Tab-separated table of C-alpha atoms in Angstrom:
chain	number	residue	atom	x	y	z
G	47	UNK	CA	2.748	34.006	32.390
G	48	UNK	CA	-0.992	35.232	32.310
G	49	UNK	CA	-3.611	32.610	33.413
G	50	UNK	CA	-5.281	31.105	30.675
G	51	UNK	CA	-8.438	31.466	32.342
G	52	UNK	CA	-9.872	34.905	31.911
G	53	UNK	CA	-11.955	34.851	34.654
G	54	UNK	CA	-9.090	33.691	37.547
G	55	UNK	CA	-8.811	35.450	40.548
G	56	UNK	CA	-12.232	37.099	40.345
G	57	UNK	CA	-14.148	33.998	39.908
G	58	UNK	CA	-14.920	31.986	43.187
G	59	UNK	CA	-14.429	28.644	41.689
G	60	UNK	CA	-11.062	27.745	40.607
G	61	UNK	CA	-8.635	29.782	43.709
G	62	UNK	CA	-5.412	27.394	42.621
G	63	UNK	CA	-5.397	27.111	39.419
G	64	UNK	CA	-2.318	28.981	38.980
G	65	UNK	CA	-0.268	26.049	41.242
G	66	UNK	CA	2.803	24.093	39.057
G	67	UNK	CA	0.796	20.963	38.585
G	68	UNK	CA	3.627	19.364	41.174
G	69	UNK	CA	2.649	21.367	43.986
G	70	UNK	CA	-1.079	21.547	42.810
G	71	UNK	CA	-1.719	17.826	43.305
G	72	UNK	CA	0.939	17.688	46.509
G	73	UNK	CA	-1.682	20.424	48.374
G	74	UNK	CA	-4.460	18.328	47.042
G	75	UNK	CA	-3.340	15.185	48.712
G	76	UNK	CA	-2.290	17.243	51.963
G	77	UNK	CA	-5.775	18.268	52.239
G	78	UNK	CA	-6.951	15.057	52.887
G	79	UNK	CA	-4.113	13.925	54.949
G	80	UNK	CA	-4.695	16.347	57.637
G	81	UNK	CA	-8.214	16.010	57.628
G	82	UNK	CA	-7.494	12.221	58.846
G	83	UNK	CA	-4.265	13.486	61.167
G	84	UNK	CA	-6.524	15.698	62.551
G	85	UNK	CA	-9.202	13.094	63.145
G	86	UNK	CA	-6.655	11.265	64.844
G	87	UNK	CA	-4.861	8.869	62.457
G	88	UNK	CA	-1.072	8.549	62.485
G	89	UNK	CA	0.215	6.289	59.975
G	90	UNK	CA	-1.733	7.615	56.692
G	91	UNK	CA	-0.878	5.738	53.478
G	92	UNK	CA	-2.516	7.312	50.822
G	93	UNK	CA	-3.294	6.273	47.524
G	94	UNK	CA	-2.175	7.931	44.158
G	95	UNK	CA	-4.589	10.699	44.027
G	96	UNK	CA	-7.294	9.879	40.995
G	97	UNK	CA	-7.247	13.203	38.517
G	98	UNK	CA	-10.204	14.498	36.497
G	99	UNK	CA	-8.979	16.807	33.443
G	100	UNK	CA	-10.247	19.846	32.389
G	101	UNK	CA	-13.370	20.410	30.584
G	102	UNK	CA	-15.211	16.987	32.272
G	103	UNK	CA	-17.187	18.551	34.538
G	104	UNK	CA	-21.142	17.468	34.104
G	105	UNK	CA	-23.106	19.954	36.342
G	106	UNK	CA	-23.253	23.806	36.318
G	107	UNK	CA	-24.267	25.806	39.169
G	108	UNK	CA	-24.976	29.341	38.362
G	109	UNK	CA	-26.030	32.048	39.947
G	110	UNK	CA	-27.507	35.009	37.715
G	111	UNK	CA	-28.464	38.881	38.537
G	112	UNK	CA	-30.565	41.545	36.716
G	113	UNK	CA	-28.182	45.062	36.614
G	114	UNK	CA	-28.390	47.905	34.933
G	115	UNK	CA	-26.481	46.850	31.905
G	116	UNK	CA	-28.087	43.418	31.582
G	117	UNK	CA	-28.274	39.789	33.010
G	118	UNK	CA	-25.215	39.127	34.724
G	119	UNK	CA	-24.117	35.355	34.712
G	120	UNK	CA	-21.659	32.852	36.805
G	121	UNK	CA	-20.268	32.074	40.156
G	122	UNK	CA	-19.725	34.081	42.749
G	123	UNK	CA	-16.852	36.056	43.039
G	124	UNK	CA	-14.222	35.533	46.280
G	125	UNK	CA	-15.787	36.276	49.404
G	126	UNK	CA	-18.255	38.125	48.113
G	127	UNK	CA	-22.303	37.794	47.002
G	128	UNK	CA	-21.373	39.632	43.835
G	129	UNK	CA	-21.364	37.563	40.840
G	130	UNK	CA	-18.793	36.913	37.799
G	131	UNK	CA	-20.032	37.106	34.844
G	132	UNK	CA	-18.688	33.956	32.999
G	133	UNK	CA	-17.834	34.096	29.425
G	134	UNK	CA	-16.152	30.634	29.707
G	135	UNK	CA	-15.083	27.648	31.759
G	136	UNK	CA	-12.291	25.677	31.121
G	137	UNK	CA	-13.610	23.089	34.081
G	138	UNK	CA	-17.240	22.484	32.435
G	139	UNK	CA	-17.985	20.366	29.639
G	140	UNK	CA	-18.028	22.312	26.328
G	141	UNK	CA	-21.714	21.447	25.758
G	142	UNK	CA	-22.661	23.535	29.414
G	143	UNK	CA	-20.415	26.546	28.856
G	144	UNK	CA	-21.871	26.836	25.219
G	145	UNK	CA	-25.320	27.595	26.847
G	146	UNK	CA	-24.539	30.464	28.900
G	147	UNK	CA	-24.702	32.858	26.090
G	148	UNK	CA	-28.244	32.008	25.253
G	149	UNK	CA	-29.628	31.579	29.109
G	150	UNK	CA	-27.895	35.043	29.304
G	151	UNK	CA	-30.536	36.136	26.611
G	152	UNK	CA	-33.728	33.707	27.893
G	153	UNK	CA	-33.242	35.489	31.160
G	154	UNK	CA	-32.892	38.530	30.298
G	155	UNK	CA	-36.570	38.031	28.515
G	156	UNK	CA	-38.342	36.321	31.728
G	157	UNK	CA	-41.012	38.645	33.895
G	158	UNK	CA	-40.663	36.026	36.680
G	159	UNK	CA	-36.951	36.788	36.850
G	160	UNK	CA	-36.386	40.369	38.627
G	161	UNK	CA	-33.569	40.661	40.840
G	162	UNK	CA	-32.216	37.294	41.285
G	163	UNK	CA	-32.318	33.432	39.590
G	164	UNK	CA	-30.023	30.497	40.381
G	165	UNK	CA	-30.149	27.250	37.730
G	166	UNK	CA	-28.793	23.920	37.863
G	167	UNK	CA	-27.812	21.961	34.719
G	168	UNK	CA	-27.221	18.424	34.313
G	169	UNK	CA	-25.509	16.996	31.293
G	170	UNK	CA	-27.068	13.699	31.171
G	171	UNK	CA	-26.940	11.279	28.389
G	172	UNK	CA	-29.928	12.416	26.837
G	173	UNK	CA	-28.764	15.791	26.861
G	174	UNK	CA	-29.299	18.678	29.077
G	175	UNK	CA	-31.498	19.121	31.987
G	176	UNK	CA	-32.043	21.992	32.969
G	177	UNK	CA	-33.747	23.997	36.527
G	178	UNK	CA	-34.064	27.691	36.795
G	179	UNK	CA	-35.261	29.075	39.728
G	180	UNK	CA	-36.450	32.725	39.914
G	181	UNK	CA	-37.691	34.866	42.748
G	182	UNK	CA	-40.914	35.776	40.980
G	183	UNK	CA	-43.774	33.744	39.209
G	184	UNK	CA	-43.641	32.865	35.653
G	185	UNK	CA	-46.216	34.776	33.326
G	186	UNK	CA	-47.501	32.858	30.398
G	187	UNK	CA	-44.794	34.259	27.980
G	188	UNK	CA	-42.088	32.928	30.454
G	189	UNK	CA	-43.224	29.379	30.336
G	190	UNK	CA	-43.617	29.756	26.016
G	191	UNK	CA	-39.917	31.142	25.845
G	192	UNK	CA	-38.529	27.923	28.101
G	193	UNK	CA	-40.545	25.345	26.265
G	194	UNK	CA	-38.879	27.249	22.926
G	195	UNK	CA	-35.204	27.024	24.676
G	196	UNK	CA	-35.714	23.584	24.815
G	197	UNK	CA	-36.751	22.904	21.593
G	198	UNK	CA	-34.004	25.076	20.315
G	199	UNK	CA	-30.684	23.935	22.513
G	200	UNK	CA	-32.360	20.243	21.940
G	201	UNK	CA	-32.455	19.956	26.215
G	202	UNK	CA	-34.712	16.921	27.261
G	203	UNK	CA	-36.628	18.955	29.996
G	204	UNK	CA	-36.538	22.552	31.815
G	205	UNK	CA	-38.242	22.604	35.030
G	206	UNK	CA	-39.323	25.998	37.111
G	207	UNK	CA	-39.022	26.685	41.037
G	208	UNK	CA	-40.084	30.511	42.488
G	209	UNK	CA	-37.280	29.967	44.910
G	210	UNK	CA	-36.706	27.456	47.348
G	211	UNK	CA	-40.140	25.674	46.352
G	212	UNK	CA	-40.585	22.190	44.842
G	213	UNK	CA	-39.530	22.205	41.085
G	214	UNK	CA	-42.159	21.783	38.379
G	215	UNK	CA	-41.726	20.384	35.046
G	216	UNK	CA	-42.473	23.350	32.255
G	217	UNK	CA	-41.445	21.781	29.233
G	218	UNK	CA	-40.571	17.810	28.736
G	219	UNK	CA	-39.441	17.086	25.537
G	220	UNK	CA	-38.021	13.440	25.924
G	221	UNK	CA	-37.120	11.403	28.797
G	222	UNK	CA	-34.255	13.152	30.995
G	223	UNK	CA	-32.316	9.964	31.465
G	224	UNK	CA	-28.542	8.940	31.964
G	225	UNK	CA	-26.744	5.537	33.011
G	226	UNK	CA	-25.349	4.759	36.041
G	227	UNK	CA	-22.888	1.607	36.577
G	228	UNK	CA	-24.721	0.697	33.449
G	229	UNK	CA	-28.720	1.113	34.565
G	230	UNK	CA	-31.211	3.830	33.427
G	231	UNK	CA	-32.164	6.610	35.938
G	232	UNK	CA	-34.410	9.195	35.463
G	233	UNK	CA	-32.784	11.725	38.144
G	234	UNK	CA	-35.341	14.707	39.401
G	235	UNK	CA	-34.942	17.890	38.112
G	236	UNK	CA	-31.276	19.227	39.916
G	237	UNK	CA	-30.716	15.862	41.036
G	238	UNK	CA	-27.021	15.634	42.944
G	239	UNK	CA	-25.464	13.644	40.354
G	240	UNK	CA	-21.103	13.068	40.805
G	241	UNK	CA	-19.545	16.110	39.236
G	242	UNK	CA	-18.229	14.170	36.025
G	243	UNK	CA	-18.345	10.819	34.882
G	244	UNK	CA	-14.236	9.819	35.404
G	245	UNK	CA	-14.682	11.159	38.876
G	246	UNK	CA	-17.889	8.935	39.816
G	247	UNK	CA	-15.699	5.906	37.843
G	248	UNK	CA	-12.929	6.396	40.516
G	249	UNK	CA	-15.030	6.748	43.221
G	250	UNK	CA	-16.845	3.663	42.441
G	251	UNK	CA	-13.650	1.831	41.659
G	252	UNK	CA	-12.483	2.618	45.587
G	253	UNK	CA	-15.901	1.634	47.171
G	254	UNK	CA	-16.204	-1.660	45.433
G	255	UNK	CA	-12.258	-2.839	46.079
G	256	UNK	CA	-13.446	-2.299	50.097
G	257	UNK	CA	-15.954	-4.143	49.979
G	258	UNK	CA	-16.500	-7.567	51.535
G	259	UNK	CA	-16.722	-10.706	49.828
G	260	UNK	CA	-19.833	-11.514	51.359
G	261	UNK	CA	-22.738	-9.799	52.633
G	262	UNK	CA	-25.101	-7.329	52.933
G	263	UNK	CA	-24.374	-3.866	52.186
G	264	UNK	CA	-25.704	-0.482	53.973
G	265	UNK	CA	-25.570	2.555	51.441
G	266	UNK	CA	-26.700	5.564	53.445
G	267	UNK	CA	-28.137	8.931	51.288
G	268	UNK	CA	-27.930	7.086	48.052
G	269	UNK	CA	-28.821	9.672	45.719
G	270	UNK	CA	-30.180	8.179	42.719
G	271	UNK	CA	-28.030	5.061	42.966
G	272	UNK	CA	-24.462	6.289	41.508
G	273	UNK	CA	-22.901	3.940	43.696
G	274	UNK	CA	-25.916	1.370	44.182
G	275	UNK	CA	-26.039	-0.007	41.128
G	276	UNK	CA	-22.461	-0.726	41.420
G	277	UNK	CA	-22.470	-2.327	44.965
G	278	UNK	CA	-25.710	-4.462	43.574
G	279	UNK	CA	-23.231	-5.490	41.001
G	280	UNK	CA	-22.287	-8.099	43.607
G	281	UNK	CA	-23.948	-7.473	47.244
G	282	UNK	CA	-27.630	-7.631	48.452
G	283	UNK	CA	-28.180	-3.355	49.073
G	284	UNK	CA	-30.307	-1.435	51.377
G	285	UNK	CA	-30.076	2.031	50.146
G	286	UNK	CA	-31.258	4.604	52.520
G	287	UNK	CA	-31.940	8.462	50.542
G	288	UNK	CA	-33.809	11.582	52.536
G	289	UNK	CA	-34.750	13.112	48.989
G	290	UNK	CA	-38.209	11.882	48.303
G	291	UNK	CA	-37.718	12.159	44.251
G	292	UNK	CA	-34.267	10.802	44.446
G	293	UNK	CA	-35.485	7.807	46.729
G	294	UNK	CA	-38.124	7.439	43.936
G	295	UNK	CA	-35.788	7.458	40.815
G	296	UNK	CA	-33.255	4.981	42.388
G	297	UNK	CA	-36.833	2.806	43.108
G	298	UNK	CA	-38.353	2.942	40.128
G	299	UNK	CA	-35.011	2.052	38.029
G	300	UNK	CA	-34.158	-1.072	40.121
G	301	UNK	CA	-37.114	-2.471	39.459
G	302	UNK	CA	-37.322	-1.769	36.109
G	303	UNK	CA	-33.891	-3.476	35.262
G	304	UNK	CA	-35.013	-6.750	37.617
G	305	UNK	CA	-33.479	-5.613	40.657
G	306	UNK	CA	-35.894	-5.467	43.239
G	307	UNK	CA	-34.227	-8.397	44.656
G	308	UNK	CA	-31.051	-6.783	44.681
G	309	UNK	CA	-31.498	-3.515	46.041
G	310	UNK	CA	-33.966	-1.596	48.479
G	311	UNK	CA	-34.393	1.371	48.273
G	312	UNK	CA	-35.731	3.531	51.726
G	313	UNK	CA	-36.303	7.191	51.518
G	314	UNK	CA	-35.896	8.217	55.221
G	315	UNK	CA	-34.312	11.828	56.262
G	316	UNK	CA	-30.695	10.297	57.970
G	317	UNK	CA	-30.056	14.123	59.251
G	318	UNK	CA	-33.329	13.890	61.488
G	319	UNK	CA	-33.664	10.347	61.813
G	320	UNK	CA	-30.483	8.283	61.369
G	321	UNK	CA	-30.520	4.565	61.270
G	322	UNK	CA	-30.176	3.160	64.935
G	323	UNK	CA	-27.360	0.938	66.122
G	324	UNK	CA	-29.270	-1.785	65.767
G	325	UNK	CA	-30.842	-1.433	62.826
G	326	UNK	CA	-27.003	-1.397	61.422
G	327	UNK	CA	-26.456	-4.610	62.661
G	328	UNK	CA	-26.215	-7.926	60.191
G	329	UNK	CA	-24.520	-5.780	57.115
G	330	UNK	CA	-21.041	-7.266	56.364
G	331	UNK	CA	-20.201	-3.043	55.060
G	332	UNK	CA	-21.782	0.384	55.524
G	333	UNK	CA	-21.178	2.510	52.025
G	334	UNK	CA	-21.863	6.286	53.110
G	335	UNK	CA	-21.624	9.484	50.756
G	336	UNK	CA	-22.864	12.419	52.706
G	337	UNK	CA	-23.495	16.195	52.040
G	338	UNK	CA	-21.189	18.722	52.311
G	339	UNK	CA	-22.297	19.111	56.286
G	340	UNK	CA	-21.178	15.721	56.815
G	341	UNK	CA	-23.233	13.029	58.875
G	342	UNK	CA	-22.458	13.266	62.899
G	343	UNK	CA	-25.277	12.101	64.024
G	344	UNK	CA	-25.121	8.592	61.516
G	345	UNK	CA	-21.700	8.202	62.267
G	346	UNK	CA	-22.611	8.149	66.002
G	347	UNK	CA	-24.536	5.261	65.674
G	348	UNK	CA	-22.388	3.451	62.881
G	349	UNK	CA	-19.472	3.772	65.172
G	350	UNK	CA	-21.644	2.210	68.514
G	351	UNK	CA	-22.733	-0.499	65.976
G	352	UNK	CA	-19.239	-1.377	64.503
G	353	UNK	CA	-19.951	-2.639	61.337
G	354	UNK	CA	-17.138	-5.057	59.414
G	355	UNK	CA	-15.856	-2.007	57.018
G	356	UNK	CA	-17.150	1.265	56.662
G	357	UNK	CA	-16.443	3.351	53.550
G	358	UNK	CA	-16.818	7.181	53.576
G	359	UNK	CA	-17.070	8.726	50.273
G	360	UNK	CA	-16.441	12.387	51.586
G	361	UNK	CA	-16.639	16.130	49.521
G	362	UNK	CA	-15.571	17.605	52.815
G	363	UNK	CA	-12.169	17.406	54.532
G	364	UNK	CA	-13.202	19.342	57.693
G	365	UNK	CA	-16.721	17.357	57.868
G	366	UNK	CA	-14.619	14.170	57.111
G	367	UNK	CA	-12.323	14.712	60.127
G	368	UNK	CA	-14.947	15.593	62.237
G	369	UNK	CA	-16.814	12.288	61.534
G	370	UNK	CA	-14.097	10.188	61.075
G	371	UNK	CA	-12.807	11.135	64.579
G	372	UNK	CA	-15.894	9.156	65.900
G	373	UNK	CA	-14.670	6.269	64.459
G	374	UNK	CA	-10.961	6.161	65.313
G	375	UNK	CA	-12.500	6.805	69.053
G	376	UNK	CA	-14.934	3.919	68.730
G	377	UNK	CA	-11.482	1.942	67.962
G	378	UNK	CA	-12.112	1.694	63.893
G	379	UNK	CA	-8.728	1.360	61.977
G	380	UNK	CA	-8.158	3.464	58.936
G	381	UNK	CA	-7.383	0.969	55.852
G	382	UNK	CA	-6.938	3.152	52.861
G	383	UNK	CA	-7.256	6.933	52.006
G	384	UNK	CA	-7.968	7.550	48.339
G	385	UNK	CA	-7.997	11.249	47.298
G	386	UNK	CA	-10.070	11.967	43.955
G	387	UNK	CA	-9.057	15.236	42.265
G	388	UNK	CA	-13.336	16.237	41.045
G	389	UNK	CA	-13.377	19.430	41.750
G	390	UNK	CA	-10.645	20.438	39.832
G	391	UNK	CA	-8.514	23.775	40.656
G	392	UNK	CA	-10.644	24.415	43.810
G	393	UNK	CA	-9.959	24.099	47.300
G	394	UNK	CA	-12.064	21.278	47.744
G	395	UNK	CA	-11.577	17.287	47.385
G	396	UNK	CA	-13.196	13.902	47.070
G	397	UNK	CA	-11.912	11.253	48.540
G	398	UNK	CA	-12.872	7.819	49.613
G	399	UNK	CA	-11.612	6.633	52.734
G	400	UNK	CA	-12.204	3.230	54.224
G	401	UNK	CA	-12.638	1.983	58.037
G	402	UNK	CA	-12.235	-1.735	59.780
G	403	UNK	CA	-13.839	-2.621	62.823
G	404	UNK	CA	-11.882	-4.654	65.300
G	405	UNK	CA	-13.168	-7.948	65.963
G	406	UNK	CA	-13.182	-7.841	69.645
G	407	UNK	CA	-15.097	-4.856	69.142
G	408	UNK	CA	-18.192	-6.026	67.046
G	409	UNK	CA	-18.822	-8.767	69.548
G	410	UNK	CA	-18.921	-6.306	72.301
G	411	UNK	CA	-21.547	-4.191	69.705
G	412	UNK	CA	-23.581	-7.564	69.470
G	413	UNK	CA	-23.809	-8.032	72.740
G	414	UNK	CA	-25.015	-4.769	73.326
């Protein structure tokens, strides 16, 4: 039977889409399981794997090219710089993949786009927020026909960046804001925001069930608070972020829902400057969610500190092994594996995985 999908096998993003559902979710949950063999774990329980449908997916990431016959628009194709040129998506959200037609025609329209333009949208709940970057300056007509986009497709705010620069706002039309465990954030333009609301609901749902009773609670790169929010629900936070604007936004909404005495919020760089041992010390849990890349060099020093329970919400089975490999050595025990099905059809996976400390082994980490 043909694919459904017009686009499979060309396009880069969904490679098993064509797996009997059975065997789909079985590789899915394998994935994860020898990521944590690998790191050294023997008896691995897993939970039931959490499973986002189709069509729930809340952020686009497109890549876009100027050719000969027009402005070509997508994902990449397999192992290759080329692009697809998308005409649907049965992964996104209806409201993104109805957009590409008309960014297909804005672009095509822009003197600051040449050769090559990337864009990130957000569907928050004020609507769509959208970032275009381009590899040449905007002229004056480019930043009219944006503002007008907006206005038209009703999108809360388009900001500009001329390619890996600092994005600028070129049109706000209302605040760009969504809700996270129930608390307004205003996320920076192509904010990381969880790639769909049921997937950030599960991942939230295994984070808080690890949790202490008691305690203070590390969250290291934070975004702008998609889990914080939730942990403040009933812990004292510290949440640590690198990105400055994402540090801000997580700020400026605790304080503005009366929170300030609930949550920190600490923008500090944990690639070049991880917390230290010792500062780790004193919190009852340490809540991580780390890039793609992983986080050696903070798992170092959470594993010579030895925290209570750590809980590593991973995108990354290879960069999950690697890490949690440090842990298992520093003589954590694995408590629960819980993979969450987000990026669905590709050969990647959330999970959430949680780690216990032996108690012989903090008080050697205290007496250090």
């Amino acid at each position: 039977m043909e694919p459904a999908c017009p686009h499979f096998g060309t396009c880069g993003g969904c490679t098993l889409y064509n797996l009997p559902d059975a065997a789909y979710i079985a590789q899915k949950s394998e994935m994860l399981a020898t990521a944590l063999r690998r790191a050294g774990f023997a008896d691995i329980a897993l939970s039931k794997p959490a499973r986002i449908g189709p069509g729930e997916r809340r952020r686009m990431d497109l890549a876009a090219r100027r050719e000969r016959g027009g402005v070509v628009l997508g994902l990449h194709r397999q192992r290759s710089a080329d692009v697809v040129d998308l005409t649907t998506c049965l992964v996104l959200h209806q409201t993104l993949v109805s957009l590409m037609p008309p960014l297909r025609e804005l672009l095509a329209r822009l003197q600051g786009f040449r050769r090559e333009s990337s864009m990130v949208a957000n569907l928050l709940d004020s609507g769509v927020d959208l970032l275009v970057r381009t590899d040449a300056p905007l002229a004056l007509s480019d930043r009219i026909a944006l503002t007008e986009f907006a206005r038209t497709h009703r999108l809360p705010r388009i900001a500009w960046a001329l390619g890996n620069d600092e994005p600028e706002p070129v049109a706000i039309l209302r605040s760009p804001t969504t809700s996270l465990s129930g608390i307004t954030v205003a996320p920076p333009s192509g904010a990381f925001l969880q790639a769909s609301a049921a997937g950030e609901a599960a991942i939230i749902s295994a984070v808080v069930a690890a949790l202490p009773d008691e305690g203070r609670v590390a969250e290291l790169f934070a975004g702008c608070g998609a889990i914080t929010f939730a942990l403040a629900q009933r812990s004292r936070v510290a949440a640590w972020e690198g990105d400055t604007a994402s540090a801000s936004a997580l700020r400026t909404a605790a304080n503005h829902a009366g929170l300030a005495g609930k949550i920190e919020a600490i923008q500090r760089d944990l690639a070049r400057q991880p917390l230290q041992a010792k500062e780790l010390a004193g919190f009852a849990a340490v809540v991580l969610n780390p890039p793609a890349v992983g986080a050696a060099a903070q798992v170092a020093q959470i594993a010579a500190a030895k925290p209570p329970v750590v809980v590593y919400v991973s995108c990354n089975p290879a960069t999950l092994s690697r890490d949690a490999r440090q842990l298992r050595q520093a003589g954590f025990m694995l408590r629960s594996a819980t993979p969450i099905d987000q990026f669905l059809w590709s050969a990647r996976l959330e999970s959430v995985c949680v780690f216990s400390s032996a108690p012989a082994a903090r008080r050697r980490a205290a007496a250090v």
